[in-house]
Short mmCIF file of C-alpha atoms and ligand atoms in Angstrom, two decimals:
data_model
loop_
_atom_site.label_atom_id
_atom_site.label_comp_id
_atom_site.label_asym_id
_atom_site.label_seq_id
_atom_site.Cartn_x
_atom_site.Cartn_y
_atom_site.Cartn_z
CA MET P 25 48.98 6.57 -49.42
CA LYS P 26 50.84 6.51 -45.99
CA LEU P 27 48.40 6.82 -42.89
CA LYS P 28 49.47 8.89 -40.13
CA SER P 29 46.34 7.54 -37.52
CA ILE P 30 44.15 4.71 -37.49
CA LYS P 31 41.18 4.19 -35.28
CA VAL P 32 39.97 0.32 -35.22
CA ALA P 33 37.34 -1.76 -33.23
CA VAL P 34 37.61 -4.87 -31.80
CA PRO P 35 34.97 -7.44 -30.42
CA ALA P 36 34.41 -8.91 -26.90
CA SER P 37 34.95 -12.83 -26.74
CA VAL P 38 33.40 -16.21 -24.83
CA SER P 39 36.07 -18.29 -24.12
CA ASN P 40 35.65 -21.75 -23.24
CA VAL P 41 32.32 -22.32 -24.49
CA GLY P 42 31.67 -24.67 -21.68
CA CYS P 43 33.74 -28.07 -22.64
CA GLY P 44 36.73 -26.43 -24.38
CA PHE P 45 38.55 -24.96 -21.59
CA ASP P 46 41.44 -22.87 -23.43
CA VAL P 47 41.13 -24.09 -26.56
CA MET P 48 37.37 -23.30 -27.82
CA GLY P 49 36.12 -19.61 -28.33
CA PHE P 50 34.03 -16.93 -30.29
CA ALA P 51 33.48 -13.62 -30.87
CA VAL P 52 30.35 -11.19 -30.30
CA ASP P 53 28.96 -8.39 -32.67
CA ILE P 54 27.65 -6.31 -29.62
CA ILE P 55 30.49 -5.08 -27.34
CA CYS P 56 33.76 -3.78 -29.08
CA ASP P 57 36.56 -1.63 -27.72
CA GLU P 58 38.23 1.25 -29.64
CA ILE P 59 41.99 2.32 -30.24
CA THR P 60 43.49 4.58 -32.00
CA VAL P 61 47.11 4.63 -32.85
CA LYS P 62 49.18 7.76 -34.08
CA LEU P 63 52.61 7.95 -35.91
CA THR P 64 54.68 10.22 -33.78
CA ASN P 65 58.33 11.57 -34.33
CA LYS P 66 59.31 10.60 -30.48
CA LYS P 67 60.72 6.87 -31.11
CA GLU P 68 58.90 5.48 -28.19
CA ILE P 69 55.59 3.85 -27.56
CA LYS P 70 53.00 5.98 -25.60
CA ILE P 71 49.71 5.09 -23.98
CA SER P 72 48.62 8.56 -23.67
CA LYS P 73 45.06 7.87 -22.62
CA ILE P 74 42.77 5.18 -21.40
CA LEU P 75 39.15 5.76 -21.02
CA GLY P 76 36.75 3.89 -19.65
CA ASP P 77 38.54 1.50 -17.40
CA ASN P 78 37.95 3.86 -14.24
CA GLY P 79 41.70 3.93 -13.90
CA LYS P 80 42.20 0.56 -13.43
CA LEU P 81 44.47 -0.56 -16.48
CA PRO P 82 48.42 0.83 -16.50
CA LEU P 83 49.71 3.12 -18.87
CA ASP P 84 52.60 1.72 -18.60
CA VAL P 85 53.73 -0.36 -21.80
CA GLU P 86 55.38 -3.20 -20.71
CA LYS P 87 52.44 -3.70 -18.01
CA ASN P 88 49.29 -2.97 -20.75
CA THR P 89 48.42 -5.91 -22.73
CA CYS P 90 48.04 -3.34 -25.87
CA GLY P 91 51.34 -1.87 -25.10
CA LYS P 92 53.46 -5.03 -24.59
CA ALA P 93 52.01 -6.50 -27.65
CA VAL P 94 52.67 -3.25 -30.32
CA LYS P 95 56.43 -3.31 -28.45
CA GLU P 96 56.63 -7.02 -29.27
CA ILE P 97 56.30 -6.28 -33.12
CA LEU P 98 58.45 -3.12 -33.10
CA ASP P 99 61.04 -4.98 -31.24
CA ASP P 100 60.86 -7.85 -33.10
CA LEU P 101 61.22 -6.39 -36.57
CA ASN P 102 63.49 -3.58 -35.48
CA LEU P 103 61.04 -0.88 -36.25
CA ASP P 104 62.24 2.70 -35.03
CA VAL P 105 58.92 4.26 -34.79
CA GLY P 106 56.82 6.67 -32.76
CA LEU P 107 53.55 5.74 -31.57
CA ASP P 108 50.72 7.23 -29.42
CA ILE P 109 48.10 5.47 -28.50
CA LYS P 110 44.30 6.02 -27.01
CA ILE P 111 42.23 3.07 -25.77
CA LYS P 112 38.59 3.17 -25.19
CA LYS P 113 37.57 0.37 -23.20
CA VAL P 114 33.81 -0.76 -22.94
CA ILE P 115 34.38 -4.23 -22.25
CA GLY P 116 34.70 -4.44 -18.87
CA PHE P 117 37.87 -5.02 -16.84
CA GLY P 118 37.73 -8.52 -15.29
CA SER P 119 34.48 -9.29 -17.01
CA GLY P 120 35.09 -12.87 -18.70
CA LEU P 121 34.84 -11.42 -22.11
CA GLY P 122 38.38 -11.03 -23.11
CA SER P 123 38.53 -7.49 -22.18
CA SER P 124 42.66 -8.16 -22.08
CA ALA P 125 42.86 -10.37 -25.53
CA ALA P 126 40.78 -7.77 -26.82
CA SER P 127 43.39 -4.85 -26.30
CA ALA P 128 46.14 -6.79 -27.48
CA VAL P 129 44.67 -7.56 -30.94
CA ALA P 130 43.61 -4.19 -31.44
CA GLY P 131 46.89 -3.10 -31.17
CA VAL P 132 48.87 -5.47 -33.48
CA PHE P 133 46.23 -5.03 -35.69
CA ALA P 134 46.11 -1.46 -35.83
CA VAL P 135 49.99 -1.50 -35.96
CA ASN P 136 49.89 -3.82 -38.77
CA LYS P 137 47.46 -1.47 -40.80
CA LEU P 138 49.21 1.75 -39.82
CA LEU P 139 53.06 0.74 -40.84
CA ASN P 140 51.44 -1.46 -43.43
CA LEU P 141 53.77 -4.35 -42.46
CA LYS P 142 51.14 -7.34 -43.87
CA LEU P 143 51.92 -9.55 -41.22
CA SER P 144 49.54 -12.53 -41.49
CA LYS P 145 46.41 -13.24 -39.01
CA LYS P 146 49.00 -16.14 -37.35
CA GLN P 147 52.30 -13.79 -37.00
CA LEU P 148 49.75 -11.00 -35.01
CA LEU P 149 48.12 -13.99 -33.14
CA ASN P 150 51.37 -14.75 -31.97
CA TYR P 151 52.46 -11.22 -30.88
CA ALA P 152 48.98 -10.28 -29.41
CA LEU P 153 49.19 -13.40 -27.25
CA LYS P 154 52.49 -12.29 -25.98
CA GLY P 155 50.20 -8.99 -24.66
CA GLU P 156 47.51 -10.89 -23.53
CA GLU P 157 50.35 -12.99 -21.20
CA VAL P 158 50.89 -9.66 -19.22
CA ALA P 159 47.53 -9.90 -17.91
CA SER P 160 46.49 -13.68 -17.30
CA LYS P 161 49.94 -14.52 -16.43
CA ALA P 162 49.63 -17.93 -18.93
CA ILE P 163 49.44 -18.17 -22.49
CA HIS P 164 45.92 -19.07 -23.71
CA ALA P 165 44.66 -17.95 -27.09
CA ASP P 166 40.89 -18.75 -26.84
CA ASN P 167 40.07 -14.85 -26.53
CA VAL P 168 42.61 -13.36 -28.59
CA ALA P 169 42.28 -15.98 -31.51
CA PRO P 170 38.56 -15.52 -31.94
CA CYS P 171 38.59 -11.66 -31.43
CA LEU P 172 40.94 -11.86 -34.17
CA TYR P 173 39.35 -13.73 -36.66
CA GLY P 174 36.10 -13.58 -35.91
CA GLY P 175 33.62 -16.51 -35.52
CA PHE P 176 34.24 -19.78 -33.57
CA VAL P 177 37.97 -20.83 -33.07
CA LEU P 178 39.74 -24.24 -32.27
CA ILE P 179 42.67 -24.08 -30.94
CA ARG P 180 43.92 -27.13 -31.94
CA GLY P 181 47.47 -27.33 -30.11
CA TYR P 182 49.80 -25.22 -28.53
CA ASN P 183 53.15 -25.71 -29.74
CA PRO P 184 53.06 -24.26 -32.22
CA VAL P 185 49.61 -22.46 -31.77
CA ASP P 186 46.89 -24.19 -34.80
CA ILE P 187 44.09 -22.33 -35.25
CA ILE P 188 40.82 -23.96 -36.68
CA ASN P 189 38.68 -21.17 -37.61
CA ILE P 190 34.75 -22.15 -38.15
CA LYS P 191 31.74 -19.92 -39.23
CA ALA P 192 28.63 -19.79 -36.66
CA PRO P 193 25.76 -21.05 -37.39
CA LYS P 194 23.24 -18.63 -38.99
CA ASN P 195 20.42 -19.34 -36.03
CA LEU P 196 22.80 -19.34 -33.17
CA PHE P 197 21.97 -16.54 -31.15
CA CYS P 198 23.99 -15.66 -27.67
CA THR P 199 22.66 -13.78 -24.35
CA ILE P 200 25.36 -13.12 -22.32
CA ILE P 201 24.91 -11.44 -18.67
CA HIS P 202 27.78 -9.15 -17.12
CA PRO P 203 27.07 -9.42 -13.50
CA GLN P 204 28.53 -6.21 -12.20
CA ILE P 205 31.56 -8.03 -10.34
CA GLU P 206 35.37 -8.22 -11.33
CA ILE P 207 37.38 -11.56 -11.41
CA LYS P 208 40.70 -11.82 -12.07
CA THR P 209 41.39 -14.53 -14.83
CA SER P 210 44.71 -15.43 -12.85
CA GLU P 211 42.95 -15.94 -9.96
CA ALA P 212 40.71 -17.99 -11.22
CA ARG P 213 43.01 -20.27 -12.74
CA LYS P 214 44.56 -21.08 -9.38
CA ILE P 215 41.41 -22.47 -8.40
CA LEU P 216 41.04 -25.09 -11.07
CA PRO P 217 42.03 -28.86 -10.57
CA LYS P 218 45.52 -30.21 -11.70
CA ASN P 219 44.20 -33.64 -12.39
CA ILE P 220 40.68 -34.53 -14.18
CA PRO P 221 39.74 -38.13 -13.52
CA LEU P 222 39.90 -40.06 -16.80
CA LYS P 223 35.78 -40.43 -16.57
CA LYS P 224 35.36 -36.37 -16.32
CA ALA P 225 37.84 -36.48 -19.17
CA VAL P 226 36.31 -38.96 -21.25
CA THR P 227 32.91 -36.64 -20.98
CA GLN P 228 34.87 -33.30 -21.81
CA TRP P 229 36.78 -34.56 -25.13
CA GLY P 230 33.46 -36.25 -26.20
CA ASN P 231 31.60 -32.89 -25.53
CA VAL P 232 34.22 -31.05 -27.18
CA GLY P 233 34.20 -33.17 -30.79
CA GLY P 234 30.19 -32.98 -30.51
CA LEU P 235 30.08 -28.90 -30.27
CA ILE P 236 32.71 -29.05 -33.42
CA ALA P 237 30.54 -30.97 -35.29
CA GLY P 238 27.45 -29.17 -34.20
CA LEU P 239 28.95 -25.72 -35.51
CA LEU P 240 29.89 -27.46 -38.68
CA THR P 241 26.78 -28.78 -39.46
CA ASN P 242 24.57 -26.05 -37.67
CA ASP P 243 22.99 -28.49 -35.54
CA ILE P 244 21.79 -26.32 -32.73
CA GLU P 245 20.72 -29.11 -30.46
CA LEU P 246 23.61 -31.01 -30.61
CA ILE P 247 26.02 -27.67 -29.84
CA GLY P 248 23.73 -27.16 -26.31
CA ARG P 249 24.06 -30.72 -25.78
CA SER P 250 27.82 -30.41 -26.02
CA VAL P 251 28.43 -27.31 -24.20
CA HIS P 252 29.11 -28.44 -20.92
CA ASP P 253 31.64 -28.59 -18.50
CA GLU P 254 33.12 -30.99 -15.98
CA VAL P 255 36.46 -29.07 -15.54
CA ALA P 256 36.40 -25.27 -14.96
CA GLU P 257 32.66 -25.11 -14.05
CA PRO P 258 32.05 -26.82 -11.14
CA ARG P 259 35.29 -25.06 -9.27
CA ARG P 260 34.62 -20.71 -11.06
CA ALA P 261 30.95 -21.35 -9.83
CA LYS P 262 31.53 -20.43 -6.54
CA LEU P 263 32.84 -17.39 -7.69
CA ILE P 264 29.45 -16.09 -8.98
CA PRO P 265 26.74 -15.39 -6.77
CA GLY P 266 23.47 -17.11 -7.69
CA PHE P 267 25.32 -18.57 -10.66
CA ASP P 268 23.55 -21.97 -10.50
CA GLU P 269 20.33 -19.90 -10.54
CA ILE P 270 20.99 -18.03 -13.15
CA LYS P 271 21.98 -20.88 -15.34
CA LYS P 272 18.42 -22.45 -14.44
CA ALA P 273 16.73 -19.46 -15.20
CA ALA P 274 18.18 -19.50 -18.60
CA LEU P 275 17.49 -23.33 -19.47
CA ASN P 276 14.21 -22.75 -18.38
CA SER P 277 13.40 -20.11 -20.80
CA GLY P 278 14.48 -22.02 -23.80
CA ALA P 279 18.44 -21.90 -23.69
CA VAL P 280 19.84 -24.77 -25.37
CA ALA P 281 23.20 -24.55 -23.15
CA CYS P 282 24.47 -22.54 -20.61
CA SER P 283 27.95 -21.59 -18.88
CA ILE P 284 30.50 -19.23 -17.89
CA SER P 285 32.24 -16.81 -20.54
CA GLY P 286 35.91 -17.42 -20.00
CA SER P 287 36.96 -17.66 -16.21
CA GLY P 288 33.85 -15.11 -15.35
CA PRO P 289 31.60 -13.53 -13.85
CA ALA P 290 29.83 -13.21 -17.80
CA ILE P 291 28.01 -15.98 -18.39
CA PHE P 292 26.72 -16.66 -21.93
CA ALA P 293 23.74 -18.72 -23.04
CA PHE P 294 22.84 -20.25 -26.67
CA SER P 295 19.22 -20.13 -28.28
CA ASN P 296 18.10 -20.47 -32.47
CA ASN P 297 16.08 -17.25 -32.34
CA LEU P 298 16.14 -13.18 -31.24
CA LYS P 299 12.97 -13.62 -29.44
CA THR P 300 14.22 -16.63 -27.22
CA ALA P 301 17.52 -15.11 -26.68
CA SER P 302 15.77 -12.03 -25.15
CA ILE P 303 13.43 -14.02 -22.83
CA ILE P 304 16.53 -15.61 -21.78
CA GLY P 305 18.35 -12.00 -21.05
CA SER P 306 15.57 -11.14 -18.79
CA ALA P 307 15.15 -14.39 -16.68
CA MET P 308 19.10 -14.28 -16.09
CA LYS P 309 19.02 -10.55 -15.43
CA ASN P 310 15.83 -11.47 -12.70
CA ALA P 311 17.67 -14.59 -11.47
CA ALA P 312 20.81 -12.21 -10.65
CA SER P 313 19.02 -9.41 -9.35
CA ILE P 314 17.26 -11.91 -6.53
CA ASN P 315 20.81 -13.07 -5.75
CA GLY P 316 21.72 -9.48 -5.25
CA LEU P 317 23.76 -8.71 -8.27
CA ARG P 318 23.33 -5.67 -10.65
CA SER P 319 24.02 -6.86 -14.33
CA LYS P 320 24.45 -6.00 -17.67
CA VAL P 321 22.76 -8.21 -20.24
CA TYR P 322 23.61 -8.34 -24.45
CA VAL P 323 21.84 -10.44 -26.82
CA SER P 324 24.34 -11.08 -29.80
CA LYS P 325 24.68 -12.95 -33.19
CA VAL P 326 28.68 -14.37 -33.43
CA ASN P 327 30.87 -11.84 -34.87
CA ALA P 328 31.63 -13.08 -38.10
CA SER P 329 35.08 -10.53 -38.96
CA GLY P 330 37.14 -9.43 -36.12
CA PRO P 331 38.67 -6.41 -35.63
CA LYS P 332 37.89 -3.65 -38.33
CA VAL P 333 39.14 0.15 -39.28
CA ILE P 334 36.23 2.53 -38.40
N1 HSE Q 411 40.31 -20.24 -20.92
C1 HSE Q 411 41.23 -19.12 -20.26
C2 HSE Q 411 40.35 -19.05 -18.58
C3 HSE Q 411 39.85 -18.01 -20.65
O1 HSE Q 411 39.70 -19.94 -18.40
O2 HSE Q 411 41.10 -18.81 -17.63
C4 HSE Q 411 39.91 -16.38 -19.92
O3 HSE Q 411 39.28 -15.28 -20.04
#
């Protein structure tokens, strides 16, 4: 049966995961965007509505991560169809939770199903990356890939993109605090060091290896020891008022690790049970509030499946 319209939900994601700047990410369960795509007979892509963005996101297809990613598919495959797109944003703009990537993934996933294109995840990933580039002004797959594949993702290489998808340990819980400030990824990338001293690089790649080993062997303590960032966190922490106190509060409440989610301001912490994850959330919220930050707190398992038709 030919579909005329489709609605999909796509998960938020945490990229970098401490040590894996631009190469590691995972999808979370509790925060999802939704989009509806309808076939029309106008032979153009139109973004007719965006809800939940406080008017911040562009309706212009070329400037919108969803619109751009969808246009890439239609242009590449010479598809002369009309599409009407409605986007419901729940993942905060400039939150560090993969908002722009989620829109791009939602678009390519929905169009693939709607037009029965049978494109592989790898093909969809490449189209979604073109969309993500509009927002972050750089190609990085560490939100797009986990959002599309679910679970943890390692981007082993970018040329060509080589994705390794890893299941999350069952007893890994993630607490996320989203301080109600905005940080633009493009801005947060400008303050990163251009070069890394060898000693720091050695620590960093040791930790990436440790994180992968911890995920593959369900070793939450090893995951905790490995989620440590010598590269981005020291620079970006300054963009989040009270970051050190919030991190300390998480670690003192039983978190095995805590770091910035993507380019921030969201901060994530790992623990091995739901009760501790909730206690960590309250402690982080309290520390944020002492530093004058309003915040939202989420406790989530790792999302295992990526986007779904709803
Ligand atoms: N890896 C990217 C960065 C993710 O840290 O700039 C942005 O969300």
